[in-house]
Amino acid sequence: MKEVAKITEVATIRVCEVATFYSMFKQTKEDVTPVRAVERVEMLRRGEKLPSKLYKLPQLPLAHRLQATRLFIDARVKWVRDPFLDAAVEKEKDLKPLCSLLHHILSSPSLSLPLSSASLLHLPSSATASTAASFFLKYPSIFTIFQPSPGLPLHVRLTPSALSLHRQESVLHLSPPLRHSAASRLAKLLMLAGSSALPFHIIDKFRWDLGLPPNYVPDLLSDYPDYFNVRAVNDEATGKELLVLELVSWKDELAVSALQERMKDRDFNGKPGTRIRFSMDFPRGFDLEKRVKAWVDQWQDLPYISPYEDAFHLAPSGDQAEKWMVAVLHELLWLLLSKKTERDNLLCWGEYMGFGTRFKKVLAHHPGIFYISNKLKTQTVVLREAYRKDFLVERHPLMGMRHRYIYLMSKAKKSQKQINSASRTIRKQANSSQKFAG
C-alpha cells in the first residue's frame, strides 16, 4: 500500500480505504471499479447513504468490517476532579528530576558535583525560582552540601541512605528477569508504532515511564541484538539525519494486548472481533448524560481490534476507529510502570504516528477510562483501571523502589523558610571561598 501511495502521490490511508472498500463491494457482487470505489468512499465521508445493496455491508465479518459511521453524541462530557488519582500524581513530585540528579552525581569520578555545575542541570520548576542549592536543601535525607577543602567551591553528594538505595536499584536493573521485561516493553512500544520503529527522541520521552535504565542503549539494547537495531534515516520534515530504533523482526508472542491476556485468563479466546469491553470508573459526583451513556453502551459492544493490528484502513471518524484508538492508548499506558505519563508525551507520539488531534478527542470522550490530572503544573494522563484509590493495583518492583525514594524524600523535609535561611548561609560561604581563593 505504501508503494502504491508513493507512486500515485496519495496519502497511504486513502489508498487503504479505497482498497478495503473495493474488496468489500466485490463481496456484494456489484459491478464496481476502483473509480466507483473512490466515489463510495467520498459518499461515506460526506455522510451520504450507500445504495441499498451496498448498505448491507455490516453483514460482513465483524473483525474486518469498516465502520464508517460516526454515532458519538456531540454533548459536553464534564471533567470532574478525582482526588485519589490527583494524589497518585502529586506524591511523585520532584521524583523524576531527583533521580536524574542522582545519576549525574554518581556519574562523576568523585561521586559529587560542584553546585555551579549542578545549577546547569535540568531542575524542576520548584527549584528554578531560587538557587540550585535550594533543591538540594529541600531533601537533606538525599543530598549533602559540603566544601571539599578551604578555597574550593561547594559540592553536593548523596547521603549514605540515598547511596544505598541507588545501589539496590542498580541491582534490580541488572537482574535478568527485569532486563528481559524492560526489553519486552520496549519491543511492544515499537510494535505499537506500526512501522516497528521509533526515533530516539520519542523513546526518550517514555524512558522513565517504561523503567529503562538511564544508559539503556549500551546497557540494555546491546544484549538484545535479535530484538533491536539502530539505524539512521532521513527526516522528511527537516531533511536532517535521524537515529531510530527498529525491531529486527515482528514478535508474535508479544503482539497480545493486556486486555486480550486478561480475556484468556477468563476463558475467552481473545481473537479479533471478540466483544472485549473497557473497564470504566467514574469519581463521585460524575454522571454521564443519558444520551452519552447510551452511545457508550453501543460503542463498548463494537468488536475489539488489537492495538497491534493494522487498522489504518478504518474510516478515521468512525466509532470503530475510535475504539481501536482507545485500545492503542490503553495498551501504551499499560506498558508504563506507573500506568500514567504526561499528556504531551502521548500527543508527541500520536503526532509522529499521524493521529493528529484524534488522541485529544479520545481522551475527552472517555473520562471513565482515562483521567487527566492537572497537578504538578502539567497534565498527566492516568489509566483509571490500574488504580484503587491512589494505589497501583499491580506494582512493578521498580515502582516499589521509587516509593522508597519518596519515603526517603519525605524524611526531615525542610520548610521553605528553613531552605531560604540555609541558602543565604551557603551563598555567604561561597562568597567567602571565592575571596579566599582570590
mmCIF file with all atom_site columns, C-alpha atoms in Angstrom, residues 62-63 65 67 272-276 299-305 320 323-324:
data_model
loop_
_atom_site.group_PDB
_atom_site.id
_atom_site.type_symbol
_atom_site.label_atom_id
_atom_site.label_alt_id
_atom_site.label_comp_id
_atom_site.label_asym_id
_atom_site.label_entity_id
_atom_site.label_seq_id
_atom_site.pdbx_PDB_ins_code
_atom_site.Cartn_x
_atom_site.Cartn_y
_atom_site.Cartn_z
_atom_site.occupancy
_atom_site.B_iso_or_equiv
_atom_site.pdbx_formal_charge
_atom_site.auth_seq_id
_atom_site.auth_comp_id
_atom_site.auth_asym_id
_atom_site.auth_atom_id
_atom_site.pdbx_PDB_model_num
ATOM 1  C CA . LEU A 1 62  ? -17.028 -8.294  12.183 1.00 0.00 ? 62  LEU A CA 1
ATOM 2  C CA . ALA A 1 63  ? -13.250 -8.254  12.523 1.00 0.00 ? 63  ALA A CA 1
ATOM 3  C CA . ARG A 1 65  ? -15.907 -4.564  8.811  1.00 0.00 ? 65  ARG A CA 1
ATOM 4  C CA . GLN A 1 67  ? -17.210 1.225   10.498 1.00 0.00 ? 67  GLN A CA 1
ATOM 5  C CA . PRO A 1 272 ? -10.076 -10.271 16.665 1.00 0.00 ? 272 PRO A CA 1
ATOM 6  C CA . GLY A 1 273 ? -13.742 -9.340  16.830 1.00 0.00 ? 273 GLY A CA 1
ATOM 7  C CA . THR A 1 274 ? -14.248 -10.642 20.376 1.00 0.00 ? 274 THR A CA 1
ATOM 8  C CA . ARG A 1 275 ? -16.526 -8.428  22.460 1.00 0.00 ? 275 ARG A CA 1
ATOM 9  C CA . ILE A 1 276 ? -13.927 -7.010  24.816 1.00 0.00 ? 276 ILE A CA 1
ATOM 10 C CA . TRP A 1 299 ? -19.639 1.702   21.467 1.00 0.00 ? 299 TRP A CA 1
ATOM 11 C CA . GLN A 1 300 ? -18.486 -0.871  24.039 1.00 0.00 ? 300 GLN A CA 1
ATOM 12 C CA . ASP A 1 301 ? -20.281 -3.609  22.045 1.00 0.00 ? 301 ASP A CA 1
ATOM 13 C CA . LEU A 1 302 ? -18.245 -2.891  18.904 1.00 0.00 ? 302 LEU A CA 1
ATOM 14 C CA . PRO A 1 303 ? -15.609 -5.532  18.026 1.00 0.00 ? 303 PRO A CA 1
ATOM 15 C CA . TYR A 1 304 ? -12.282 -5.149  19.804 1.00 0.00 ? 304 TYR A CA 1
ATOM 16 C CA . ILE A 1 305 ? -9.392  -4.781  17.364 1.00 0.00 ? 305 ILE A CA 1
ATOM 17 C CA . GLN A 1 320 ? -14.769 1.500   15.273 1.00 0.00 ? 320 GLN A CA 1
ATOM 18 C CA . LYS A 1 323 ? -12.379 2.045   19.752 1.00 0.00 ? 323 LYS A CA 1
ATOM 19 C CA . TRP A 1 324 ? -9.134  0.900   18.147 1.00 0.00 ? 324 TRP A CA 1
#
